[in-house]
Tab-separated table of C-alpha atoms in Angstrom:
chain	number	residue	atom	x	y	z
H	29	MET	CA	12.215	33.324	-22.374
H	30	ARG	CA	9.906	32.169	-25.145
H	31	ASP	CA	7.384	29.305	-24.858
H	32	VAL	CA	8.284	26.826	-27.595
H	33	SER	CA	5.306	24.516	-27.069
H	34	ASP	CA	2.983	26.710	-29.188
H	35	GLY	CA	0.208	26.384	-26.613
H	36	LYS	CA	0.260	22.575	-26.645
H	37	GLU	CA	0.946	20.607	-23.502
H	38	VAL	CA	4.158	18.632	-23.558
H	39	ILE	CA	4.134	15.142	-22.052
H	40	GLN	CA	7.411	14.452	-20.386
H	41	TRP	CA	8.926	11.090	-21.292
H	42	PRO	CA	8.881	9.527	-17.752
H	43	THR	CA	5.097	9.903	-17.556
H	44	LEU	CA	4.103	7.025	-19.832
H	45	PRO	CA	6.517	4.413	-18.406
H	46	THR	CA	5.421	5.423	-14.918
H	47	LEU	CA	1.757	4.929	-15.795
H	48	VAL	CA	2.483	1.534	-17.339
H	49	MET	CA	4.580	0.326	-14.403
H	50	ALA	CA	2.389	1.662	-11.572
H	51	PRO	CA	-0.034	-1.326	-11.457
H	52	VAL	CA	2.863	-3.797	-11.557
H	53	LEU	CA	4.670	-2.020	-8.730
H	54	ILE	CA	1.507	-1.776	-6.633
H	55	VAL	CA	0.908	-5.534	-6.934
H	56	MET	CA	4.564	-6.332	-6.180
H	57	TYR	CA	4.745	-4.110	-3.096
H	58	THR	CA	1.393	-5.423	-1.815
H	59	ARG	CA	2.593	-9.025	-2.120
H	60	LEU	CA	5.887	-8.134	-0.425
H	61	ALA	CA	4.054	-6.481	2.470
H	62	ARG	CA	1.829	-9.545	2.931
H	63	ARG	CA	4.868	-11.843	2.997
H	64	GLU	CA	6.558	-9.608	5.549
H	65	ASP	CA	3.394	-9.604	7.686
H	66	ALA	CA	3.324	-13.400	7.593
H	67	ALA	CA	7.021	-13.604	8.572
H	68	LEU	CA	6.475	-11.199	11.470
H	69	ALA	CA	3.440	-13.186	12.643
H	70	GLU	CA	5.464	-16.400	12.506
H	71	ARG	CA	8.344	-14.888	14.456
H	72	PHE	CA	6.478	-12.779	17.028
H	73	GLY	CA	3.138	-14.599	17.185
H	74	GLU	CA	0.109	-12.977	18.763
H	75	ALA	CA	1.924	-9.677	19.436
H	76	ALA	CA	2.505	-9.186	15.680
H	77	ARG	CA	-1.101	-10.109	14.891
H	78	ASP	CA	-2.390	-7.606	17.466
H	79	TYR	CA	-0.097	-4.932	16.046
H	80	ALA	CA	-1.321	-5.668	12.500
H	81	LEU	CA	-4.918	-5.239	13.650
H	82	ARG	CA	-4.158	-1.845	15.235
H	83	THR	CA	-1.857	-0.447	12.519
H	84	PRO	CA	-2.884	0.451	8.966
H	85	ALA	CA	-0.922	-1.408	6.336
H	86	PHE	CA	-1.342	1.057	3.460
H	87	LEU	CA	-4.063	3.643	4.062
H	88	PRO	CA	-4.096	5.444	7.406
H	89	GLY	CA	-7.281	5.125	9.425
H	90	ARG	CA	-8.844	2.054	7.790
H	91	ARG	CA	-7.326	-0.465	10.190
H	92	ALA	CA	-8.104	1.705	13.205
H	93	ARG	CA	-11.803	1.869	12.287
H	94	ARG	CA	-11.899	-1.880	11.616
H	95	ALA	CA	-10.192	-2.646	14.961
H	96	ALA	CA	-12.580	-0.320	16.796
H	97	ALA	CA	-15.526	-2.099	15.174
H	98	ALA	CA	-14.054	-5.477	16.195
H	99	ASP	CA	-13.681	-4.248	19.782
H	100	ARG	CA	-17.369	-3.328	19.734
H	101	GLY	CA	-18.176	-6.767	18.359
H	102	GLY	CA	-19.248	-5.533	14.939
H	103	GLY	CA	-16.278	-6.301	12.740
H	104	ALA	CA	-13.964	-9.010	11.575
H	105	ARG	CA	-10.274	-9.184	10.904
H	106	ALA	CA	-8.999	-7.822	7.636
H	107	PRO	CA	-9.021	-10.338	4.749
H	108	GLY	CA	-5.653	-11.885	4.157
H	109	ARG	CA	-4.420	-10.996	7.622
H	110	PRO	CA	-3.731	-13.656	10.262
């Protein structure tokens, strides 16, 4: 089979719309997750807040380090979290 691109890279059409929409989707999903966290805290109270402190929301490991620091007395709760 012959390469018809003549040595030039071909950008597939979904790439550009994906790059444009990525920041919008990130903001939307972050806001949705925060609203869900607030609803869980309202419904389940302190148990949901404790769980949120122990469990990473988006990036694994960050919350665990922050919670460990708080247990040692050297950290605070995550911003925006109850």
